mmCIF file of C-alpha atoms and ligand atoms in Angstrom:
data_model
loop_
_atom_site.group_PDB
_atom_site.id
_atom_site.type_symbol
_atom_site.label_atom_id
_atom_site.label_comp_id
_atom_site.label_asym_id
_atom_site.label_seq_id
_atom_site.Cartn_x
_atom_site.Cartn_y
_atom_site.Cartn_z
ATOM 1 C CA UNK A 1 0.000 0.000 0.000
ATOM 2 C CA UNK A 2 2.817 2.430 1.096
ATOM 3 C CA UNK A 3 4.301 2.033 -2.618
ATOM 4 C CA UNK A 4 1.462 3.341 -4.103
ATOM 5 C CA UNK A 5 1.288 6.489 -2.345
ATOM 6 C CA UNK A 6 3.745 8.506 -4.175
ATOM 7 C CA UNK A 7 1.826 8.073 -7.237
ATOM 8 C CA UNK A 8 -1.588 8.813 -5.218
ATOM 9 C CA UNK A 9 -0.276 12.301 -4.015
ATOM 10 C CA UNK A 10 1.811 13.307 -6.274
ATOM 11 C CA UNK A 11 4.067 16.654 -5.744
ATOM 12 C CA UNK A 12 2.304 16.305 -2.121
ATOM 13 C CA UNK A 13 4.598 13.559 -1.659
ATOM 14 C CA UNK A 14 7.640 15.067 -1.476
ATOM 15 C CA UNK A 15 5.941 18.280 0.616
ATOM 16 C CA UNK A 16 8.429 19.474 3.589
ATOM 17 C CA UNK A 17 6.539 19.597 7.052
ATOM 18 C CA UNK A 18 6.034 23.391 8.248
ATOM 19 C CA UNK A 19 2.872 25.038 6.024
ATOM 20 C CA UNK A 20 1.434 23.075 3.197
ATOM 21 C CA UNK A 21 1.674 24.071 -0.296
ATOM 22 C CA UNK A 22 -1.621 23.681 -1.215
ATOM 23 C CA UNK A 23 -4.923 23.954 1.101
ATOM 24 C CA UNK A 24 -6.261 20.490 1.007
ATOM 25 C CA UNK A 25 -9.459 20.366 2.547
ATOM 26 C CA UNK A 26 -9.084 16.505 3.516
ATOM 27 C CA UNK A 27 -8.245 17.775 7.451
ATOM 28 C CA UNK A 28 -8.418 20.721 8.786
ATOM 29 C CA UNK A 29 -4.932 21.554 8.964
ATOM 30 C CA UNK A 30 -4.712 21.055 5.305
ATOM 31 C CA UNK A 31 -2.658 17.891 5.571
ATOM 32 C CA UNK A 32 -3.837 16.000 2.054
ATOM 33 C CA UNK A 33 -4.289 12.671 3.491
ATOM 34 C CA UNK A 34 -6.553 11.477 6.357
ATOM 35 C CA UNK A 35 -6.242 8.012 8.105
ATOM 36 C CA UNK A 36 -9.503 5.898 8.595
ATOM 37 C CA UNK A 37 -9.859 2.371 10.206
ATOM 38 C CA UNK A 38 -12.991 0.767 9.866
ATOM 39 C CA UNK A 39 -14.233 -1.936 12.641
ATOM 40 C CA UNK A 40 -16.723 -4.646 12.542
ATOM 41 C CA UNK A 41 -17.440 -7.642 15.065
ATOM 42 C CA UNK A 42 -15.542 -10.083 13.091
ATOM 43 C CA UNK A 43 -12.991 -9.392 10.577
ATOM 44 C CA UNK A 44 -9.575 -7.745 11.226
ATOM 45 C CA UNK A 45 -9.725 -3.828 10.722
ATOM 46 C CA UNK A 46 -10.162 -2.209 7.424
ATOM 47 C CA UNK A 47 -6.788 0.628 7.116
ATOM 48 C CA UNK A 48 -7.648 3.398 4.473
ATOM 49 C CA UNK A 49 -6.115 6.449 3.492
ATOM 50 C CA UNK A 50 -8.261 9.602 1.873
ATOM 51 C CA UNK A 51 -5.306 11.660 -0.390
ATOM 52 C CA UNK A 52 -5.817 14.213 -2.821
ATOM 53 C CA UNK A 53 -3.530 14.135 -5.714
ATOM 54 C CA UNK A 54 -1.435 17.827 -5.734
ATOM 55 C CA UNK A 55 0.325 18.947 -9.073
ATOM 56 C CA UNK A 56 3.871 20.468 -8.535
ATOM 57 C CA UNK A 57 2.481 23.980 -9.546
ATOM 58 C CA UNK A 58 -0.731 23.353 -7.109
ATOM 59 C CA UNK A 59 -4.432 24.624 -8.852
ATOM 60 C CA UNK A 60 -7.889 23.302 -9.203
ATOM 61 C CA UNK A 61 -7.076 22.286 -12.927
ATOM 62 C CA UNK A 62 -3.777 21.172 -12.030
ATOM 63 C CA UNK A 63 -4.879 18.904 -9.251
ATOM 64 C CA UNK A 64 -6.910 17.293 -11.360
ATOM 65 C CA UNK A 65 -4.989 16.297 -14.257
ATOM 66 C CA UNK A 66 -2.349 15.087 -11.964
ATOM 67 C CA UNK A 67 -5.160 12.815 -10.144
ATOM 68 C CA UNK A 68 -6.334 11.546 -13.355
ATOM 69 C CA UNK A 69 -2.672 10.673 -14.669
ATOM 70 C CA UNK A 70 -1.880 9.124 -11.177
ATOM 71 C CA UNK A 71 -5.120 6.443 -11.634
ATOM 72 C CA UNK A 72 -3.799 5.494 -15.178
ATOM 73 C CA UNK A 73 0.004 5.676 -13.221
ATOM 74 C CA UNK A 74 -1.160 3.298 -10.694
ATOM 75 C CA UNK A 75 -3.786 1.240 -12.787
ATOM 76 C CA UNK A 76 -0.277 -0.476 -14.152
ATOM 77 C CA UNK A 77 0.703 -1.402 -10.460
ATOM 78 C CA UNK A 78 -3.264 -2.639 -9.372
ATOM 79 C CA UNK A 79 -6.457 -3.958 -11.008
ATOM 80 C CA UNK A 80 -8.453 -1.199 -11.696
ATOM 81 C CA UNK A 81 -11.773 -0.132 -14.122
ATOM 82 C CA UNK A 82 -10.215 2.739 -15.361
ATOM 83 C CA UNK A 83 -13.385 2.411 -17.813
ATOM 84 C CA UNK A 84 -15.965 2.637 -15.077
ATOM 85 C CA UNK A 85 -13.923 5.754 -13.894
ATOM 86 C CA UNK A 86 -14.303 7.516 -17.842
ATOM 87 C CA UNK A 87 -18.166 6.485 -17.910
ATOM 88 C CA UNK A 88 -18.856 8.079 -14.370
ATOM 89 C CA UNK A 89 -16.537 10.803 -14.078
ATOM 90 C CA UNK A 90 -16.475 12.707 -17.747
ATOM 91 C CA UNK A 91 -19.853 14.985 -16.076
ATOM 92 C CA UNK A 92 -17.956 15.850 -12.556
ATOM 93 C CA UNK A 93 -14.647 16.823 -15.117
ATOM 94 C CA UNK A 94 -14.088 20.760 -16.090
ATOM 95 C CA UNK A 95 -11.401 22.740 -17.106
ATOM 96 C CA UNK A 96 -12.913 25.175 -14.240
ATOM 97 C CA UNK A 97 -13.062 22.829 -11.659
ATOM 98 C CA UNK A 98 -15.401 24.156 -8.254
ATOM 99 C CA UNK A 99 -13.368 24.542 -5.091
ATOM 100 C CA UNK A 100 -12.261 22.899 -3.023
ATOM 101 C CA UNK A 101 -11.282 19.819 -4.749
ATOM 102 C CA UNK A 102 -12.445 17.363 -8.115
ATOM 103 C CA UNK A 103 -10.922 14.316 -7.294
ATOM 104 C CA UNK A 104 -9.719 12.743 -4.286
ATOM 105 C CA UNK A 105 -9.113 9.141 -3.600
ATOM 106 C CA UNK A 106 -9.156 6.543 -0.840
ATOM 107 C CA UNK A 107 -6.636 3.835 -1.008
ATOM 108 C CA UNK A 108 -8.179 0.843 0.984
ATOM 109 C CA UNK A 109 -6.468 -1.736 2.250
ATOM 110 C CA UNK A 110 -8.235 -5.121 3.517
ATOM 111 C CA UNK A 111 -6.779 -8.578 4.688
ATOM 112 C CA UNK A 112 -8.175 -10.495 2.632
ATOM 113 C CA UNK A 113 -7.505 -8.480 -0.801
ATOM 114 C CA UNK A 114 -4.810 -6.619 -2.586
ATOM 115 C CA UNK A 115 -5.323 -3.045 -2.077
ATOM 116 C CA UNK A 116 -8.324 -1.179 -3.117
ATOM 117 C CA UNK A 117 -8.985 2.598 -4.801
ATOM 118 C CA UNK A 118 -11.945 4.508 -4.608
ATOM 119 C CA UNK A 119 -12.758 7.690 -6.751
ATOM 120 C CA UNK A 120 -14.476 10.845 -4.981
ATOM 121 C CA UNK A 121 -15.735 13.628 -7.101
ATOM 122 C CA UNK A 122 -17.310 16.496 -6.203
ATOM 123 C CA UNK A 123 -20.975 17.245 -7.192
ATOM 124 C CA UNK A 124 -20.672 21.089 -7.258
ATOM 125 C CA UNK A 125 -18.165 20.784 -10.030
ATOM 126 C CA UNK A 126 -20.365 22.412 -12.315
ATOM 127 C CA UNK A 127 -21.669 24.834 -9.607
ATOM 128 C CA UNK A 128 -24.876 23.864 -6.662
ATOM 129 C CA UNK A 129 -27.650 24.068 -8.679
ATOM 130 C CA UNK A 130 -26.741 21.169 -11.172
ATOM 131 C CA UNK A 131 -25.056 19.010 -7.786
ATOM 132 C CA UNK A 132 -28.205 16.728 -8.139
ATOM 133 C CA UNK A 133 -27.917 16.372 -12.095
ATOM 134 C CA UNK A 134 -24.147 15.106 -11.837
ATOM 135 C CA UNK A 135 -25.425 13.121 -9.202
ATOM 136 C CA UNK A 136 -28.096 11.234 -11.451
ATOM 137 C CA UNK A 137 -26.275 11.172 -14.474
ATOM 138 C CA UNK A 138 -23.519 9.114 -12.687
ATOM 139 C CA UNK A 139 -25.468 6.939 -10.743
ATOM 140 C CA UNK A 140 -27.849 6.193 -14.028
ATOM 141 C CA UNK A 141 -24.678 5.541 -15.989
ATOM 142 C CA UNK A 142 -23.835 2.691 -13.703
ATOM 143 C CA UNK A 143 -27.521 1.453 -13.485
ATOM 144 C CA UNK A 144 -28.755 2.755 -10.381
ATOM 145 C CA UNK A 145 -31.335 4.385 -12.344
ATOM 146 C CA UNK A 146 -33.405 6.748 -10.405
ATOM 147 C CA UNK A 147 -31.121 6.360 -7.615
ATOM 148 C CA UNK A 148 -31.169 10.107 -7.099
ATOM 149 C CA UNK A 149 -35.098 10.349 -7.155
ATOM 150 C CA UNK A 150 -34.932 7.876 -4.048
ATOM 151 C CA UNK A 151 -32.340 10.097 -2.176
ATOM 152 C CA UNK A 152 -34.130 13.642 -2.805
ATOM 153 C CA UNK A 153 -37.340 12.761 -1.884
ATOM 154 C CA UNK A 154 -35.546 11.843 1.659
ATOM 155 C CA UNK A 155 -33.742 15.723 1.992
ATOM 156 C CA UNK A 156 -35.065 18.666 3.931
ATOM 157 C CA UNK A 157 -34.628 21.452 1.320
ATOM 158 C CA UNK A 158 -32.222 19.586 -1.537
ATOM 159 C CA UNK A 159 -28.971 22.826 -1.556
ATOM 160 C CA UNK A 160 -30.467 24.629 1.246
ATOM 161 C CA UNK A 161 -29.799 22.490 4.538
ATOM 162 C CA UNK A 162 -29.068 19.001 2.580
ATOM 163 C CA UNK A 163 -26.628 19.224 0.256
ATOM 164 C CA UNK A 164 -24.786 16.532 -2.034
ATOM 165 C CA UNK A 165 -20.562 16.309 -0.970
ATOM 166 C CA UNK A 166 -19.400 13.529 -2.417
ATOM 167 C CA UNK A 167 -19.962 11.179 -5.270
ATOM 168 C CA UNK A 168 -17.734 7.679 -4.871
ATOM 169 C CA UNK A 169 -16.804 5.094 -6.853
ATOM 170 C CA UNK A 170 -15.234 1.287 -5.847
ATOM 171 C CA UNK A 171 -12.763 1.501 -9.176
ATOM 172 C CA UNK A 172 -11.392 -2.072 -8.653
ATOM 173 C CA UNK A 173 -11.893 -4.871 -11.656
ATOM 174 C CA UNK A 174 -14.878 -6.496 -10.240
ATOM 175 C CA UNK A 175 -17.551 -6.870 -12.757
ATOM 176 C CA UNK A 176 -19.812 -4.695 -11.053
ATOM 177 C CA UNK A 177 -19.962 -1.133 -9.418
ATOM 178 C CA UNK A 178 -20.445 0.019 -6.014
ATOM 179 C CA UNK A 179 -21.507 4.012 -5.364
ATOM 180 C CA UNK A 180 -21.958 6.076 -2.800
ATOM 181 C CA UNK A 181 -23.718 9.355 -2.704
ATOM 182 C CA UNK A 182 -22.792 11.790 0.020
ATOM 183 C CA UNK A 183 -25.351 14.044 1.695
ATOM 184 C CA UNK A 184 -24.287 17.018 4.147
ATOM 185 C CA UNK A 185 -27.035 18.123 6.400
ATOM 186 C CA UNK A 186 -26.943 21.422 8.158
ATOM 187 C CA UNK A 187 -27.655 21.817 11.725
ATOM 188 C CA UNK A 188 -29.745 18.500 11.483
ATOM 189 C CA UNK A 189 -31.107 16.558 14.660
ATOM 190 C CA UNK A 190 -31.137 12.669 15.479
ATOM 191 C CA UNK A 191 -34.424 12.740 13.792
ATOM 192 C CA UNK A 192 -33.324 13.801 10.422
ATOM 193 C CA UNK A 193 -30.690 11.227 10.481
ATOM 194 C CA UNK A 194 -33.124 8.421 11.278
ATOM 195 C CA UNK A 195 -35.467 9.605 8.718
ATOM 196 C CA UNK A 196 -32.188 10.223 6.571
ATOM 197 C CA UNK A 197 -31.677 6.179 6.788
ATOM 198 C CA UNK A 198 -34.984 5.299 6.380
ATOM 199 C CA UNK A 199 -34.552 5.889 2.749
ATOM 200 C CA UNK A 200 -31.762 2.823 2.478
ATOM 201 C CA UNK A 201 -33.715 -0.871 2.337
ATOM 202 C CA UNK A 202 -31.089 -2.518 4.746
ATOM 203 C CA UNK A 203 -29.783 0.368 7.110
ATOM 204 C CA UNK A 204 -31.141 0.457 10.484
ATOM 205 C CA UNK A 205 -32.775 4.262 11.522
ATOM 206 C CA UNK A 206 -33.137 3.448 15.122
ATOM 207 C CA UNK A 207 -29.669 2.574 15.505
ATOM 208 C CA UNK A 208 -28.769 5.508 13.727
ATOM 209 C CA UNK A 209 -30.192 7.743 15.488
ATOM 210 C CA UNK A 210 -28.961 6.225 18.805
ATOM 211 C CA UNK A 211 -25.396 6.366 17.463
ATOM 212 C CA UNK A 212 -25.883 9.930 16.095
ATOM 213 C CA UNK A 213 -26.903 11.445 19.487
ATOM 214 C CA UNK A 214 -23.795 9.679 21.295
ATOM 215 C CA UNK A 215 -21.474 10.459 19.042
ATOM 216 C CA UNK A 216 -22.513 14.078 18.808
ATOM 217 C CA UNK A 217 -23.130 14.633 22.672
ATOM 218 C CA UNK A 218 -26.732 16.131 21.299
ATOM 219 C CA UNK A 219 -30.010 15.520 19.926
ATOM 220 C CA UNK A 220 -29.058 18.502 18.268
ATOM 221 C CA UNK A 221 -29.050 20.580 16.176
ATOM 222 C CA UNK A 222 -26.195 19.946 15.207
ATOM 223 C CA UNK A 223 -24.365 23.370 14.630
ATOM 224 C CA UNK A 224 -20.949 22.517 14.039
ATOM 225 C CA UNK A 225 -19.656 20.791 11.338
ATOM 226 C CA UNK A 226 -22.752 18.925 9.218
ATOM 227 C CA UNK A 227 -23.522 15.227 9.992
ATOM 228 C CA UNK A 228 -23.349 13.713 6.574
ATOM 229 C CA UNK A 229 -25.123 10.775 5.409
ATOM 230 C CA UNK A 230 -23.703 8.196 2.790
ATOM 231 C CA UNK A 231 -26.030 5.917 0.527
ATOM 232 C CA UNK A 232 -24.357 2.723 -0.720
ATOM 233 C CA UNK A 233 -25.639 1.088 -3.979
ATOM 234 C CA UNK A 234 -24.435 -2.421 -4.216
ATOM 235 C CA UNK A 235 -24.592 -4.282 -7.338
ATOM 236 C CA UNK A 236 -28.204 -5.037 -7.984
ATOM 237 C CA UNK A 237 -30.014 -2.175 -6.456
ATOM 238 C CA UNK A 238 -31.430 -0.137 -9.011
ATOM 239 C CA UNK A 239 -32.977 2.796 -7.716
ATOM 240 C CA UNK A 240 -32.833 2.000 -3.716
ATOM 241 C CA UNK A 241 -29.489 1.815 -1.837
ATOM 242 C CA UNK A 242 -29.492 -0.803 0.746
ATOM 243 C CA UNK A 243 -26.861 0.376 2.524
ATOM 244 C CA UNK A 244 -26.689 3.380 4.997
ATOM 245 C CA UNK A 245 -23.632 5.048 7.000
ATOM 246 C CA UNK A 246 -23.939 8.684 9.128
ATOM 247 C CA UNK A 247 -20.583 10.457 9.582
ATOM 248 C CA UNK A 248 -20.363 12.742 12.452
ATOM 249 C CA UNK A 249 -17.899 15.133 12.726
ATOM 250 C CA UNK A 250 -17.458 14.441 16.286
ATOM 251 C CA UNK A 251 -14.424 16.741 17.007
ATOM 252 C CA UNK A 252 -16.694 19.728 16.665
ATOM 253 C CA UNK A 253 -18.513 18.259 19.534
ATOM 254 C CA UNK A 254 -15.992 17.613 22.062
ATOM 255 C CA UNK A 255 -13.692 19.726 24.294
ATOM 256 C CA UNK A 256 -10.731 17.451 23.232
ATOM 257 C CA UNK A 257 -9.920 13.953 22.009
ATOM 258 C CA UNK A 258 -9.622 13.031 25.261
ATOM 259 C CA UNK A 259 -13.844 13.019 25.306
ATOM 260 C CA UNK A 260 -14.136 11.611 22.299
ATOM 261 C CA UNK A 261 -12.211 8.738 22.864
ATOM 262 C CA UNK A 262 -14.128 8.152 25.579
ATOM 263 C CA UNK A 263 -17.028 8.649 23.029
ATOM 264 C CA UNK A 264 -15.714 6.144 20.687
ATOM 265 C CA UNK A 265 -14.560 3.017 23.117
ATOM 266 C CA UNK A 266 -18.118 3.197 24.684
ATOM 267 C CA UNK A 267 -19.572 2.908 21.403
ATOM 268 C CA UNK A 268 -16.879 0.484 20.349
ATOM 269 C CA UNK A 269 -17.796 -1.502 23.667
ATOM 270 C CA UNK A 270 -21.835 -1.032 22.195
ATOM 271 C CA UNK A 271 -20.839 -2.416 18.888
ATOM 272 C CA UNK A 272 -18.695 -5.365 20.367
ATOM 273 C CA UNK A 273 -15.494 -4.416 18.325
ATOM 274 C CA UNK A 274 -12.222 -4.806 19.441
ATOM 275 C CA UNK A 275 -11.374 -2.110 21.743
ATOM 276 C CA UNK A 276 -7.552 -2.773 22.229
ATOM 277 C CA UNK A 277 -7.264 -2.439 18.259
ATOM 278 C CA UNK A 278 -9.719 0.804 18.584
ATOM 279 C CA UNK A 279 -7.073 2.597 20.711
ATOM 280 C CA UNK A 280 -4.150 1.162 19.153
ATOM 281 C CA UNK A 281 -5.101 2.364 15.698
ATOM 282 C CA UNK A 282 -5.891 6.092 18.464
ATOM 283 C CA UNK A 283 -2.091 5.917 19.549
ATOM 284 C CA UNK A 284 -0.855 4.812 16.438
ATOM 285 C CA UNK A 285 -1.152 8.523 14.937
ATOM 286 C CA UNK A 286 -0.782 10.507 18.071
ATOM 287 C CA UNK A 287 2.259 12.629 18.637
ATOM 288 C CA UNK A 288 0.750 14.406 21.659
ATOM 289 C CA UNK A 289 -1.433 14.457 24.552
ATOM 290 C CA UNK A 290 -5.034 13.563 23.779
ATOM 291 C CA UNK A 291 -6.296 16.485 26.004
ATOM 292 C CA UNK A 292 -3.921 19.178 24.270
ATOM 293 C CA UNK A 293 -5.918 19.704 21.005
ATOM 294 C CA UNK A 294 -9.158 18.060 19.387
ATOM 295 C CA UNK A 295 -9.621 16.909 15.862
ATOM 296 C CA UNK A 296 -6.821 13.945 16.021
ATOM 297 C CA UNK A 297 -10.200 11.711 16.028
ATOM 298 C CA UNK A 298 -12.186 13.866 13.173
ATOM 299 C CA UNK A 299 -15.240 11.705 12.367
ATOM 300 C CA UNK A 300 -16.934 8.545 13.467
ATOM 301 C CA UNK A 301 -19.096 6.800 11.103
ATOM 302 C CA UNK A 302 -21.510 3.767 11.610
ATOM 303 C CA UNK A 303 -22.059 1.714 8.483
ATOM 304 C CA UNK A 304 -25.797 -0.134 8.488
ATOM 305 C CA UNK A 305 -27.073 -2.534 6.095
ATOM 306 C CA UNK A 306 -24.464 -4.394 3.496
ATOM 307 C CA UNK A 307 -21.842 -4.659 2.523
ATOM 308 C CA UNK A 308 -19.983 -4.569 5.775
ATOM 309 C CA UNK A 309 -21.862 -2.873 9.020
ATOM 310 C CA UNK A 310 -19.749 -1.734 11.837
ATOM 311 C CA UNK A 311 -18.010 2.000 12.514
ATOM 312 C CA UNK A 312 -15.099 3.904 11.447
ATOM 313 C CA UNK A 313 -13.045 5.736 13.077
ATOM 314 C CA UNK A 314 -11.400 8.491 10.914
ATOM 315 C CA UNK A 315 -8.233 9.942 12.414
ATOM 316 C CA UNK A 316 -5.916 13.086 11.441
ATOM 317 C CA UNK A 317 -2.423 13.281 10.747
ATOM 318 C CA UNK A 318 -1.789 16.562 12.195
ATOM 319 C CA UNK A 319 1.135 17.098 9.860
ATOM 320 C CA UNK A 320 0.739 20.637 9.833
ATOM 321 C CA UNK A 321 -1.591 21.934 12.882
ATOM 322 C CA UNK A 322 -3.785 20.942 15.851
ATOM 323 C CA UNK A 323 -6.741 22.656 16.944
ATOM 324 C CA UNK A 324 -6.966 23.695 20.297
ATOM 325 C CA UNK A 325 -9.175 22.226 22.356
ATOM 326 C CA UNK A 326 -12.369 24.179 24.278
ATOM 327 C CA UNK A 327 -13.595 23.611 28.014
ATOM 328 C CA UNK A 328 -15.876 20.928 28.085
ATOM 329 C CA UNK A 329 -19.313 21.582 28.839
ATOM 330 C CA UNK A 330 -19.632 21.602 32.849
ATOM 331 C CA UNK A 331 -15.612 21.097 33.085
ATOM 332 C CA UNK A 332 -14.440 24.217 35.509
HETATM 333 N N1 LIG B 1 -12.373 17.375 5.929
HETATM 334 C C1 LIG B 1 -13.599 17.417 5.193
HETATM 335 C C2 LIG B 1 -14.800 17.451 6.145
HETATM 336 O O1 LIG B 1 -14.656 17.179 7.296
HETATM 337 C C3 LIG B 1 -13.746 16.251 4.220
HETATM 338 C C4 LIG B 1 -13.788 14.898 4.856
HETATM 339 C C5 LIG B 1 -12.696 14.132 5.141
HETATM 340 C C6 LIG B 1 -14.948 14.184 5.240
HETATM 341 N N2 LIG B 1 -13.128 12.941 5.694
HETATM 342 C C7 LIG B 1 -14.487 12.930 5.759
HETATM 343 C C8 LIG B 1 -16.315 14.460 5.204
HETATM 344 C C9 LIG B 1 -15.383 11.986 6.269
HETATM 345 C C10 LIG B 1 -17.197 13.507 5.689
HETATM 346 C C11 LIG B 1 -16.739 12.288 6.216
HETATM 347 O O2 LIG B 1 -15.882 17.759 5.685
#
């Protein structure tokens, strides 16, 4: 895996440590790569790494040639559909790309496979009002048609408060395509994300919203960062994902990563996942005190429904920065 990430971030690669080159929004100190391990009650840990590809004369345009030339770089290293990638992609592809990014990619890495890449592209390449177009073209390319109907007749005002953020793509050779559409909610409450799920066949809303308010801390509203939702179409679903994940941002609500560690090994201890690998993966990246900053633990996702339920835990690099941590709520 570690040999294919010089192709993966290109000029980022080589980037000294002090203030980034280009403003990656991956993490919020503008690191371009983000570390995320996903759990589940049975197998061993999944390791990925989200990386945005960086030209060596860094630009919207220049990004993302360099990301495109790194997939056909790397697509001579590992399987990939580099033809599912030009049937998907061409609508989310500009030569004005939107800010802040066109392509990213997450290199995944699982036991029982060779490594893995996934494709994000941004809906609001072509600007906010057309997000759900790109969104239905791709997933009707692939055969998810009306795939986008299902998910918009679940949003509190589509661009207003719910707004598409991602659009992903599995890009390995297997026959058949897995997507994910990404949906950002503004200051939404444990409600909306149950009824958020509700649209999925296989994802569980009750457990969502349990999840959502102890990850969060809140019933919310949620005021910080959104809580996103992500809609997985497996192979076979037409127009009705079965699968269902919520991402909260949890480091927006928490004094420090000491509290949401806490957060995460109770809910790793709800979930039944392994919490000496749930820390490990914690200390693995940490060059400083939990309590002295927040954001080393960014998000925590739970994944319902197929293909593989369990949570993530999504963890920064903090290459370049830590943000301070606040007083917790009732600390003196
Ligand atoms: N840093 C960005 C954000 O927090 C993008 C991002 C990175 C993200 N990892 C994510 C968004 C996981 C949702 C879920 O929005």
């Amino acid at each position: 895996m570690c040999a294919l990430l010089p192709d993966l971030l290109g000029a980022a690669a080589g980037w000294p440590l002090g203030s980034p080159p280009w403003p990656s929004e991956i993490a919020d100190d503008h690191s371009p790569v983000e570390y995320s391990v996903a759990f589940d009650q049975h197998g061993v840990p999944t390791l990925r790494l989200l990386v945005e590809c960086v030209a060596d004369a860094p630009s919207p345009l220049g990004n993302q040639i360099a990301a495109l030339s790194a997939v056909h770089a790397l697509s001579a290293k590992v399987p990939l559909s580099i033809e599912r990638l030009a049937d998907v992609a061409g609508p989310f592809l500009t030569s004005t790309p939107a800010e802040p990014f066109s392509v990213w990619f997450s290199l995944v890495a699982r036991p029982d496979t060779g490594p893995m890449l996934k494709v994000y592209l941004n809906p609001h390449a072509r600007g906010r009002a057309q997000a759900g177009d790109l969104v239905a073209t791709a997933l009707d390319r692939i055969g998810f048609i009306g795939g986008e109907r299902t998910i918009r007749a679940a949003l509190r005002g589509l661009s207003t408060v719910d707004d598409y953020s991602f659009f992903a793509l599995d890009l390995d050779d297997r026959p058949d395509a897995r997507a994910k559409v990404y949906v950002s909610h503004t200051a939404a409450t444990t409600a909306d994300a149950c009824r958020a799920a509700a649209v999925s066949r296989d994802g569980d809303p009750a457990e969502v919203a349990e999840f959502c308010a102890a990850a969060a801390g809140t019933d919310g509203p949620c005021q910080g960062r959104p809580l996103v939702s992500a809609y997985t179409f497996l192979p076979g679903d037409g127009a009705v994902p079965s699968g269902y994940s919520l991402y909260v941002p949890i480091r927006d609500y928490v004094g420090d990563d000491a509290e949401a560690l806490a957060r995460t090994m109770s809910l790793a201890k709800r979930y039944g996942l392994p919490d000496t690998a749930v820390r490990a993966a914690v200390d693995a990246v940490r060059g400083r005190d939990l309590a002295d900053g927040r954001g080393l633990i960014a998000h925590l996702s739970l994944r319902t429904g197929p293909p593989h339920p369990g949570m993530t835990v999504y963890l920064s690099s903090e290459a370049y920065g830590v943000t301070t941590a606040r007083h917790r709520v009732g600390a003196a």
